[in-house]
mmCIF file of C-alpha atoms in Angstrom:
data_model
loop_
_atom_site.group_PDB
_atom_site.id
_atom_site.type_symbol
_atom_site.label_atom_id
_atom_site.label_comp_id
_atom_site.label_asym_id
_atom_site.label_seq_id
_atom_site.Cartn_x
_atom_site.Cartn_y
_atom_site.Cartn_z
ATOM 1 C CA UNK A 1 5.906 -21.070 6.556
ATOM 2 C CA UNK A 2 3.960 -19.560 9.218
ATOM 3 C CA UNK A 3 2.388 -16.048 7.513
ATOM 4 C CA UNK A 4 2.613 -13.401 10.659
ATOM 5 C CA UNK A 5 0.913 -10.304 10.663
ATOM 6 C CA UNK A 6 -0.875 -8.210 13.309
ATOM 7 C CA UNK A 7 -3.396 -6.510 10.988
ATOM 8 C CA UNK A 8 -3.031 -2.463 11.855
ATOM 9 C CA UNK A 9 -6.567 -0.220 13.183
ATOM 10 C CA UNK A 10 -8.629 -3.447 13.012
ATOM 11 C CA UNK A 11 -11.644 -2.515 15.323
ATOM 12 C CA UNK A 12 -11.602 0.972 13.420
ATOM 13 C CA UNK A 13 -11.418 -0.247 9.837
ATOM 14 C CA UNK A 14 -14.065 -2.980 10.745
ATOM 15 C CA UNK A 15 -17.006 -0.154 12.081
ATOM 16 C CA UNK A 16 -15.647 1.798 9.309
ATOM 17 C CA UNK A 17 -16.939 -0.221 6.590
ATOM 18 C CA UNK A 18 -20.426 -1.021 8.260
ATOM 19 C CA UNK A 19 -20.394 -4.730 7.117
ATOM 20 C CA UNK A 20 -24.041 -6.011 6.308
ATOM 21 C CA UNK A 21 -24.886 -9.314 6.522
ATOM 22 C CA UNK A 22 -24.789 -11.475 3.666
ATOM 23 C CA UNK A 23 -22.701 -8.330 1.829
ATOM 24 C CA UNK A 24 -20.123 -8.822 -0.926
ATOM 25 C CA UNK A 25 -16.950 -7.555 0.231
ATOM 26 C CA UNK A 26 -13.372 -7.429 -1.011
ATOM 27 C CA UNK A 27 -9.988 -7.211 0.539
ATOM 28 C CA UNK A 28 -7.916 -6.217 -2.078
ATOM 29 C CA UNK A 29 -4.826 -6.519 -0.244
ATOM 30 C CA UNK A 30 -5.314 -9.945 1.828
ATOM 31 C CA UNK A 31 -2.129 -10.371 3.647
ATOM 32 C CA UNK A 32 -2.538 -12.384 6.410
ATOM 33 C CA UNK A 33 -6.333 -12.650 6.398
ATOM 34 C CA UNK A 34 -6.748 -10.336 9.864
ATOM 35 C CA UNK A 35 -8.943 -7.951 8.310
ATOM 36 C CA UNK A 36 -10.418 -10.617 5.864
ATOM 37 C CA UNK A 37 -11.568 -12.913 8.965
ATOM 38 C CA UNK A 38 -13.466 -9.767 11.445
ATOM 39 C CA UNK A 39 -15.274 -9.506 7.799
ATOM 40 C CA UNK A 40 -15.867 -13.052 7.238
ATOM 41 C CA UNK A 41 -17.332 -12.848 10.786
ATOM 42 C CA UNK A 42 -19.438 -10.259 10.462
ATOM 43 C CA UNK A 43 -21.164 -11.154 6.634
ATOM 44 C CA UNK A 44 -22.174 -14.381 7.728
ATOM 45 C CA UNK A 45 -23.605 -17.346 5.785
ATOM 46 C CA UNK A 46 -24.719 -15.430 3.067
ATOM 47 C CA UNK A 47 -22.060 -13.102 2.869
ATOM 48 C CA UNK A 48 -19.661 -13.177 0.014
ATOM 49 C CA UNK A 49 -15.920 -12.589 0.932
ATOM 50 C CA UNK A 50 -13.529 -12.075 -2.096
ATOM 51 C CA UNK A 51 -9.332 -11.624 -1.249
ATOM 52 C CA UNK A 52 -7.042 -10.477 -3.605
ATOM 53 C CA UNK A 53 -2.761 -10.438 -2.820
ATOM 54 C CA UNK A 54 -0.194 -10.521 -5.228
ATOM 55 C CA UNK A 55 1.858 -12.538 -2.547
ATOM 56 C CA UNK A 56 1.189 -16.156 -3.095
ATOM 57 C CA UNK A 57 2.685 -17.281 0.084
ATOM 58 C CA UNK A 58 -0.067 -14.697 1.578
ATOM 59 C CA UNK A 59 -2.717 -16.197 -0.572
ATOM 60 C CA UNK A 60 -1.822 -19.921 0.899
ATOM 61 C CA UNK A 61 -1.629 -18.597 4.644
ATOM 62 C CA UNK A 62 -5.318 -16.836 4.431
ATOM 63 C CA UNK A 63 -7.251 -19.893 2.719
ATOM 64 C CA UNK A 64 -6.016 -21.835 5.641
ATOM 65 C CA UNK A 65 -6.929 -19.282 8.355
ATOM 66 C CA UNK A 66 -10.155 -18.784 6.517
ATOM 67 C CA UNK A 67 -10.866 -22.382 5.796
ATOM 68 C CA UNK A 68 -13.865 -22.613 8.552
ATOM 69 C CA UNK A 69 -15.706 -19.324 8.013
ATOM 70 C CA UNK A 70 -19.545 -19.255 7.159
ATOM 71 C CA UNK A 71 -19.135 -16.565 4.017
ATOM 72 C CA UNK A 72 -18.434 -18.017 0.696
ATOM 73 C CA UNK A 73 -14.881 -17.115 -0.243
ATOM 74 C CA UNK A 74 -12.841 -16.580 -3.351
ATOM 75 C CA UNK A 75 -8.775 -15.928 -2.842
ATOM 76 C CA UNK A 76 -7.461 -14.753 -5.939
ATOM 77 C CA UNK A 77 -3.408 -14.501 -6.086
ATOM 78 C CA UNK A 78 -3.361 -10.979 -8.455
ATOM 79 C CA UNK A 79 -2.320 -7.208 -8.201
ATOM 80 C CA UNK A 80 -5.602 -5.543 -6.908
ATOM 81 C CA UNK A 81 -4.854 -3.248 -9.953
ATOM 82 C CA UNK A 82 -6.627 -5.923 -11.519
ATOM 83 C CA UNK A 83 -10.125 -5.882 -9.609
ATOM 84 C CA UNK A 84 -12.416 -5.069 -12.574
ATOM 85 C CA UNK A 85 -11.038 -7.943 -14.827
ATOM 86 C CA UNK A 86 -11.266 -10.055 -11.678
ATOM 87 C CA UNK A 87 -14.744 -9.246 -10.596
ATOM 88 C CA UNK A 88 -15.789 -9.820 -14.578
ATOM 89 C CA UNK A 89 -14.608 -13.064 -14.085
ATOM 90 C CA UNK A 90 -16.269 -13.970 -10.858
ATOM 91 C CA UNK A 91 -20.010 -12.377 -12.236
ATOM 92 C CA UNK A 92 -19.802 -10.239 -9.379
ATOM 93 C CA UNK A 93 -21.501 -6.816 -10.749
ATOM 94 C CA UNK A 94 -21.865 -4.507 -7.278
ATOM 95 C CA UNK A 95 -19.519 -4.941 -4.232
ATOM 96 C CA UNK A 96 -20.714 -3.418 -0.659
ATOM 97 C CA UNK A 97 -17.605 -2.695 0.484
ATOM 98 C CA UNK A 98 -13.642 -2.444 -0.134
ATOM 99 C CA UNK A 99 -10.587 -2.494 1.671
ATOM 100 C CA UNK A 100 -7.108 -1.409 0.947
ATOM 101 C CA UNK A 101 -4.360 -2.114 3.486
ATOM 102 C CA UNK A 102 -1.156 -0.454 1.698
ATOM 103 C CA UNK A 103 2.218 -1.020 1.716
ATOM 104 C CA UNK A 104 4.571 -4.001 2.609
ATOM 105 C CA UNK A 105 3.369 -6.800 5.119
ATOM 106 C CA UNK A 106 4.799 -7.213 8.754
ATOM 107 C CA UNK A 107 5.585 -11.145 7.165
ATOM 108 C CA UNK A 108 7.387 -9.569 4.064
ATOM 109 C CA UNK A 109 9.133 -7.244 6.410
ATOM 110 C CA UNK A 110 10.161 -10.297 8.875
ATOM 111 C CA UNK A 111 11.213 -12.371 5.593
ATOM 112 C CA UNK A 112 14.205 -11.810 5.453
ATOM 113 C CA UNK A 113 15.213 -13.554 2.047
ATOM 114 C CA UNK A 114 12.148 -10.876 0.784
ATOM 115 C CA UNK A 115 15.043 -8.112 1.243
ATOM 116 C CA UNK A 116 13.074 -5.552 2.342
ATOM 117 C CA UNK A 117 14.148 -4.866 5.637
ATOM 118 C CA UNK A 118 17.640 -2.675 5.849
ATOM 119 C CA UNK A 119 17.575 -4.995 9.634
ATOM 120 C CA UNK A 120 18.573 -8.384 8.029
ATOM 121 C CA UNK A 121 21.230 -9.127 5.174
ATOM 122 C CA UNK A 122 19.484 -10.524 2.291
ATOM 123 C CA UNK A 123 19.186 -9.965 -1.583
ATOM 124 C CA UNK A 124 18.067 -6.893 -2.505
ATOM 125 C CA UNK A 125 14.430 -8.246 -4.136
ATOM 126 C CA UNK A 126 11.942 -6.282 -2.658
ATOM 127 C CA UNK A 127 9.064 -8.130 -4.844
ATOM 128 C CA UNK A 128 5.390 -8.359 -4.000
ATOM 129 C CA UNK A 129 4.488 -11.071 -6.151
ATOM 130 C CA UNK A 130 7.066 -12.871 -8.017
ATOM 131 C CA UNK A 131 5.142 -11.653 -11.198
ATOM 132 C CA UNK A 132 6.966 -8.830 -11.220
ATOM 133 C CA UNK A 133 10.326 -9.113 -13.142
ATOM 134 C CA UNK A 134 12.842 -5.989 -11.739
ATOM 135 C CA UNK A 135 14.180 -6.308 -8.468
ATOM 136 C CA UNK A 136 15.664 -3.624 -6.804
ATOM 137 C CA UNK A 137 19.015 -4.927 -7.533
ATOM 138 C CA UNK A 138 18.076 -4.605 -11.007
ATOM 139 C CA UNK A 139 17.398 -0.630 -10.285
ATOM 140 C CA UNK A 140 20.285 0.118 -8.206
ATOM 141 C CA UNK A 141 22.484 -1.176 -10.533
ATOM 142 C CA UNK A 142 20.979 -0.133 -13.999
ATOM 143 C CA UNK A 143 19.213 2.923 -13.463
ATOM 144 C CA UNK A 144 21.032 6.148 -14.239
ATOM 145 C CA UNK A 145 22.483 8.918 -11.569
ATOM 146 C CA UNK A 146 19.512 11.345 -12.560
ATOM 147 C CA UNK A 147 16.911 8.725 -11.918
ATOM 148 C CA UNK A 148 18.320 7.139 -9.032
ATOM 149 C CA UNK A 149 17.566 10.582 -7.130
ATOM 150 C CA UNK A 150 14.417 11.346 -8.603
ATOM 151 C CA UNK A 151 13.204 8.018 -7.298
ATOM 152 C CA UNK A 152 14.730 8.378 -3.761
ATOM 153 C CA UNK A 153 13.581 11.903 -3.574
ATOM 154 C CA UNK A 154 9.807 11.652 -4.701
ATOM 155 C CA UNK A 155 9.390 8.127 -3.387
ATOM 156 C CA UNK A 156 11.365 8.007 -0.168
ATOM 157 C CA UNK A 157 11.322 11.993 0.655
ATOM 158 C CA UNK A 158 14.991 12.038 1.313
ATOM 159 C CA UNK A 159 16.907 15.567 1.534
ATOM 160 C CA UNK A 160 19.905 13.178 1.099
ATOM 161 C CA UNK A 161 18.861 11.806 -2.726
ATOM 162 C CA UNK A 162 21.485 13.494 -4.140
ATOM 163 C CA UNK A 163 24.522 12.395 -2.652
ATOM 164 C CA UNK A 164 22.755 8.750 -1.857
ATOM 165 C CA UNK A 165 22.379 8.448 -5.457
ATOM 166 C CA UNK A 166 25.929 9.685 -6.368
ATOM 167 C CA UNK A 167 27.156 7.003 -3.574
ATOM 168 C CA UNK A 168 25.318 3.989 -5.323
ATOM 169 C CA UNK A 169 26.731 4.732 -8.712
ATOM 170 C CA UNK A 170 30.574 4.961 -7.342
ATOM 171 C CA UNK A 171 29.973 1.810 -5.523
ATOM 172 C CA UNK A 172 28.647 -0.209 -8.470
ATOM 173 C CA UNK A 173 31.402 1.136 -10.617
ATOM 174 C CA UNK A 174 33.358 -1.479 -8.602
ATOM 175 C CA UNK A 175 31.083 -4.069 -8.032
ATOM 176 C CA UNK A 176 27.390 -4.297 -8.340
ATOM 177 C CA UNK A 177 25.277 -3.869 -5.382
ATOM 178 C CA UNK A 178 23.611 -7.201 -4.198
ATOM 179 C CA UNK A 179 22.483 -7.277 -0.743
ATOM 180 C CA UNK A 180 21.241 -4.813 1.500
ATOM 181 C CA UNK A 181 23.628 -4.718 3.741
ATOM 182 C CA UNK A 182 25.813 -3.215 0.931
ATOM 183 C CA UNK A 183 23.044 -0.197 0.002
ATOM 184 C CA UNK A 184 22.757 0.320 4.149
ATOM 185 C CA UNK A 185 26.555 1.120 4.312
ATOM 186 C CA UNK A 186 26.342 3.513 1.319
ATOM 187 C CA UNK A 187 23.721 5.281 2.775
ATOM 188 C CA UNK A 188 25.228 5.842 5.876
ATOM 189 C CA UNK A 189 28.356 6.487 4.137
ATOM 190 C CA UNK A 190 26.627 9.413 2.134
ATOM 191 C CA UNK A 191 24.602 10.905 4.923
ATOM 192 C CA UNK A 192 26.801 12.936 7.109
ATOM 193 C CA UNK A 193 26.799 11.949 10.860
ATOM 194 C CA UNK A 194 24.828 14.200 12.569
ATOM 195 C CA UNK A 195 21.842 14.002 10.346
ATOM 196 C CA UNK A 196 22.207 10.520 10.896
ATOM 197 C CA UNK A 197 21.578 10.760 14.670
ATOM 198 C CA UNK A 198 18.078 11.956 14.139
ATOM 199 C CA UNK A 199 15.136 10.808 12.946
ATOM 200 C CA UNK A 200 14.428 7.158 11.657
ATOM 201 C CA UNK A 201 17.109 4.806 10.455
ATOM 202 C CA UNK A 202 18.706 6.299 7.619
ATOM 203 C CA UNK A 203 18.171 4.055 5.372
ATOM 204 C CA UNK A 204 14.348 4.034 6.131
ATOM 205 C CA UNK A 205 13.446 6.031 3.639
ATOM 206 C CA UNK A 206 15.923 4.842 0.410
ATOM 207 C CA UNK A 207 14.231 1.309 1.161
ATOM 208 C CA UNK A 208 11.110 2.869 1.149
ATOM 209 C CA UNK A 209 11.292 4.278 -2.184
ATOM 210 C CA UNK A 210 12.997 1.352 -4.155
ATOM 211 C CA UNK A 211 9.801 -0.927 -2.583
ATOM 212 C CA UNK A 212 7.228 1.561 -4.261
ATOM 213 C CA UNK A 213 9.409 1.838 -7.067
ATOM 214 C CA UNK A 214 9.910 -1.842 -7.916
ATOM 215 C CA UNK A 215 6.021 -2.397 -6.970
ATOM 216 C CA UNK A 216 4.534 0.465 -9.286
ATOM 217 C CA UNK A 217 2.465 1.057 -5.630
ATOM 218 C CA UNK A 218 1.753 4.631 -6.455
ATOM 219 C CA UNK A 219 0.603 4.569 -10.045
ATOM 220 C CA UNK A 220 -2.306 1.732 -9.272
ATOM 221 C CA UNK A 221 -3.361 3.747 -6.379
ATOM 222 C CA UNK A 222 -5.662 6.641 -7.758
ATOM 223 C CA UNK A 223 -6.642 4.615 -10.931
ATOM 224 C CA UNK A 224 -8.134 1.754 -8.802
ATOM 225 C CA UNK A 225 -10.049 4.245 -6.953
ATOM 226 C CA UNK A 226 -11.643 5.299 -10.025
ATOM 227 C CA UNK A 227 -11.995 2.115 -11.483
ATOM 228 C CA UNK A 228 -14.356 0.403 -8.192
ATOM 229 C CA UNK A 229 -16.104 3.382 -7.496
ATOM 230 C CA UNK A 230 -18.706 2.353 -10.308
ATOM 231 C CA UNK A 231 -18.719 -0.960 -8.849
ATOM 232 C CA UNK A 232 -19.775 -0.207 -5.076
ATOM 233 C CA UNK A 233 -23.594 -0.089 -3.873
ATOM 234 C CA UNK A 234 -24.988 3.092 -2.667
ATOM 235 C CA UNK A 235 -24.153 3.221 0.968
ATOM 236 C CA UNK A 236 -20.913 0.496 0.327
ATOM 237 C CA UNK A 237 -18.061 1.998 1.490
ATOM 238 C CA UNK A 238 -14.273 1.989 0.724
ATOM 239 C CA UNK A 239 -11.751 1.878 3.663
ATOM 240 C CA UNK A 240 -7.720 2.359 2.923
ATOM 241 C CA UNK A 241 -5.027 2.304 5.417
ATOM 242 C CA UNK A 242 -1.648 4.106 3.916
ATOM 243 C CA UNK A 243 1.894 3.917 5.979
ATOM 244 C CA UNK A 244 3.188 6.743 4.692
ATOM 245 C CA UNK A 245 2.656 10.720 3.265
ATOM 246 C CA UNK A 246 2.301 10.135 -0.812
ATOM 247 C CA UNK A 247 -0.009 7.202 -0.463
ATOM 248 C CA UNK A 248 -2.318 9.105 2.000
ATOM 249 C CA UNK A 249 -2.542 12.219 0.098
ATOM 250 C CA UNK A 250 -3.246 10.681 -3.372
ATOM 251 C CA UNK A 251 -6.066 8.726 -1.166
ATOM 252 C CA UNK A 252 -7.167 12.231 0.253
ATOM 253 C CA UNK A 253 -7.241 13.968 -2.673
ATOM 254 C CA UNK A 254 -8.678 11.019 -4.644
ATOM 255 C CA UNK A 255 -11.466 11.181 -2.449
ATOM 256 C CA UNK A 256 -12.024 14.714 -2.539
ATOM 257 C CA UNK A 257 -12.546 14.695 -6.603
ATOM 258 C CA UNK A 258 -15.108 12.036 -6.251
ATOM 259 C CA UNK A 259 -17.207 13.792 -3.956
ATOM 260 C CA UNK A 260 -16.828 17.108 -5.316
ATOM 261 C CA UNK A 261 -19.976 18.478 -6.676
ATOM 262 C CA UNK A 262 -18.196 21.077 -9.535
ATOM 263 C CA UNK A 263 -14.942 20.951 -11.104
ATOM 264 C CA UNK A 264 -15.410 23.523 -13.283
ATOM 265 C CA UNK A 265 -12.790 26.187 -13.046
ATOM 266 C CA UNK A 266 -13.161 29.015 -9.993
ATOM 267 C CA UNK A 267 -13.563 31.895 -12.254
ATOM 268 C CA UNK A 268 -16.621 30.102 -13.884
ATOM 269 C CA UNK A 269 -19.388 32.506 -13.238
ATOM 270 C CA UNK A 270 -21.778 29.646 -13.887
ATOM 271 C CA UNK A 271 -20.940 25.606 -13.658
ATOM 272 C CA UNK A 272 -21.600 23.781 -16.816
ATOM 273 C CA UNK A 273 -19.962 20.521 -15.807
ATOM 274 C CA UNK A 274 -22.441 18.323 -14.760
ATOM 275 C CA UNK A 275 -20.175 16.692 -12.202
ATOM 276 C CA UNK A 276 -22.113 14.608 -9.797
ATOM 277 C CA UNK A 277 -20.743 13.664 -6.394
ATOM 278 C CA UNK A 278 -19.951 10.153 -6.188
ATOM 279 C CA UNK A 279 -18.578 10.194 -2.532
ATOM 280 C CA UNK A 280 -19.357 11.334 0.946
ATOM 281 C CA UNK A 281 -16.600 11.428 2.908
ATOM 282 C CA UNK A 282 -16.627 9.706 6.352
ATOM 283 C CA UNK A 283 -13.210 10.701 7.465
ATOM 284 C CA UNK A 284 -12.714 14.084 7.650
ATOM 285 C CA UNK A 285 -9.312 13.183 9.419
ATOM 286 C CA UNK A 286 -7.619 10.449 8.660
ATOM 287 C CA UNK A 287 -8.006 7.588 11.520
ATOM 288 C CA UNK A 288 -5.142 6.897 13.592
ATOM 289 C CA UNK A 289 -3.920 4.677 16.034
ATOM 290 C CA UNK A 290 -4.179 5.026 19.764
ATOM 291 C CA UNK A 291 -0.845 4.786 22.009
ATOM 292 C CA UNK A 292 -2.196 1.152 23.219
ATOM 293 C CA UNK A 293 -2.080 -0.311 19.784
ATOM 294 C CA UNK A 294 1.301 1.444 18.545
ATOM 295 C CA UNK A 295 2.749 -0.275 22.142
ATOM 296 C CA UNK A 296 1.937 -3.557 21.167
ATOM 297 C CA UNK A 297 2.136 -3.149 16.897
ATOM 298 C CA UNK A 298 5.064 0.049 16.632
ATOM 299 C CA UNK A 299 3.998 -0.551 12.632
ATOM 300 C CA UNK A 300 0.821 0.831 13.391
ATOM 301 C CA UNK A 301 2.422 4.293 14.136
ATOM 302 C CA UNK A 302 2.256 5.339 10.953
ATOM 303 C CA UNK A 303 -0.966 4.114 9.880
ATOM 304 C CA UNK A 304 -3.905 6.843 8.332
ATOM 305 C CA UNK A 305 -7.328 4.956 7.717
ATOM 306 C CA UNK A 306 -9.608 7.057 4.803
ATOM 307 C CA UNK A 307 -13.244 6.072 4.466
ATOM 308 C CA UNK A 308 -15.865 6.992 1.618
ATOM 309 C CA UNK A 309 -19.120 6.213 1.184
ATOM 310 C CA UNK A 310 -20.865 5.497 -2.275
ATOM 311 C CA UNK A 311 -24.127 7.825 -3.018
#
């Protein structure tokens, strides 16, 4: 199967991470291998390239696109939640540089079997990496009224969770809900009309959520940061594109910690913490796409890119 993906802010993220030659670097979240390959280019001979995706059918699409470049690469079919265990593993003690491209691939969206597009009828899986056991059938149809809206609400930022969730449990009372087709009508069925007209689709958001939900995305987020911090060179940097608000501001604020000098509490007359910076931030502002690239790529409209820098 041919693995299509138009990798989002590639010039940007690529000067953002200030490649050296014959650098370690690792794509934690390999997709299609666009990123992975203006990396590959740029480390050269020496360089070390090492690409981590819990997709396997991503895994098998990059080794072939990457199957001619100079660096030395590893592909490694894991969640990047995993990169410490996996850099044990490959003796690999200091990396020069990460990357992080969040959320769901433009192939995983365009799969339609994947079911996690509300645009195509499929079964509701919504699986990164068949590793992981619940689908979001398997939440929709188990999880309780209470949770269903906490879930929709914090993970999908609906001001609809409430009656969404109260939808999906008298539905399922008469049949479970399989394919998403079935969760599109109840949504639209428990949004009134005229807060349908605006805005995204409104299902956009409910699909949202059950994808971060299913994937654990947000937990492995902010741990990972702290985990590979440790790990990078001084002057290696870490660049992470997120699609959407929660991602970006655990990223932000992430970030922030790590290069804050004192976290000792404001009515300290004296810091006694010790902290140490182990950031600089490079993005002040998150990095966004220009109105050329969102023409030709409309999923790079909602694309931030955050940068740090190791010291």
């Amino acid at each position: 199967m041919n693995f299509n993906h138009i990798p989002v802010l590639l010039v940007e993220t690529i000067k953002a991470l200030s490649c050296k030659k014959g650098g370690c670097y690792v794509d934690a979240t390999l997709g299609g291998a666009g990123h992975a390959l203006e990396i590959a280019k740029q480390i050269g001979a020496n360089g070390f390239l090492i690409g981590i995706d819990r997709d396997s059918t991503a895994i098998e699409a990059a080794r072939k696109k990457l199957a001619e470049v100079k660096p030395q690469v590893k592909l490694i079919n894991d969640n990047f939640k995993n990169i410490l265990q996996i850099l044990t593993e490959l003796r690999v003690e200091q990396v020069d540089g990460y990357l992080f491209d969040l959320g769901v691939s433009s192939h995983q969206l365009d799969t339609a079997e994947r079911g996690f597009s509300y645009r195509q009828e499929a079964p509701l899986d919504m699986r990164m990496g068949k590793a992981t056991e619940t689908t979001a059938a398997d939440l929709l149809n188990n999880l309780p009224q209470s949770e269903l809206e906490k879930m929709i609400s914090e993970y999908g930022e609906e001001r609809w969770a409430s009656r969404i969730a109260e939808f999906i449990i008298d539905y399922r009372q008469k049949k479970p809900i399989e394919l998403t087709t079935e969760l599109v009508d109840i949504i639209k069925a428990a949004i009134p009309a005229g807060a349908r007209r605006k805005g995204p689709h409104p299902a956009t958001r409910t699909f949202q959520a059950l994808r971060i939900a299913v994937n654990n995305e947000l937990e492995v987020i902010e741990k990972t940061i702290e985990n590979i911090v440790p790990t990078l060179k001084v002057g290696g940097r870490i660049a992470i594109i997120t699609f959407h608000s929660l991602e970006d501001r655990i990223v932000k604020h992430k970030f922030k910690d790590l290069a804050r000098k004192c976290i000792c509490p404001p009515d300290f007359p004296i810091c006694n913490c010790d902290q140490e910076p182990q950031l600089k931030i490079i993005t002040k502002k998150p990095i966004v796409a220009t109105e050329e690239e969102v023409a030709k790529n409309r999923r790079a409209r909602s694309a931030k890119l955050r940068v740090a820098e190791k010291i």
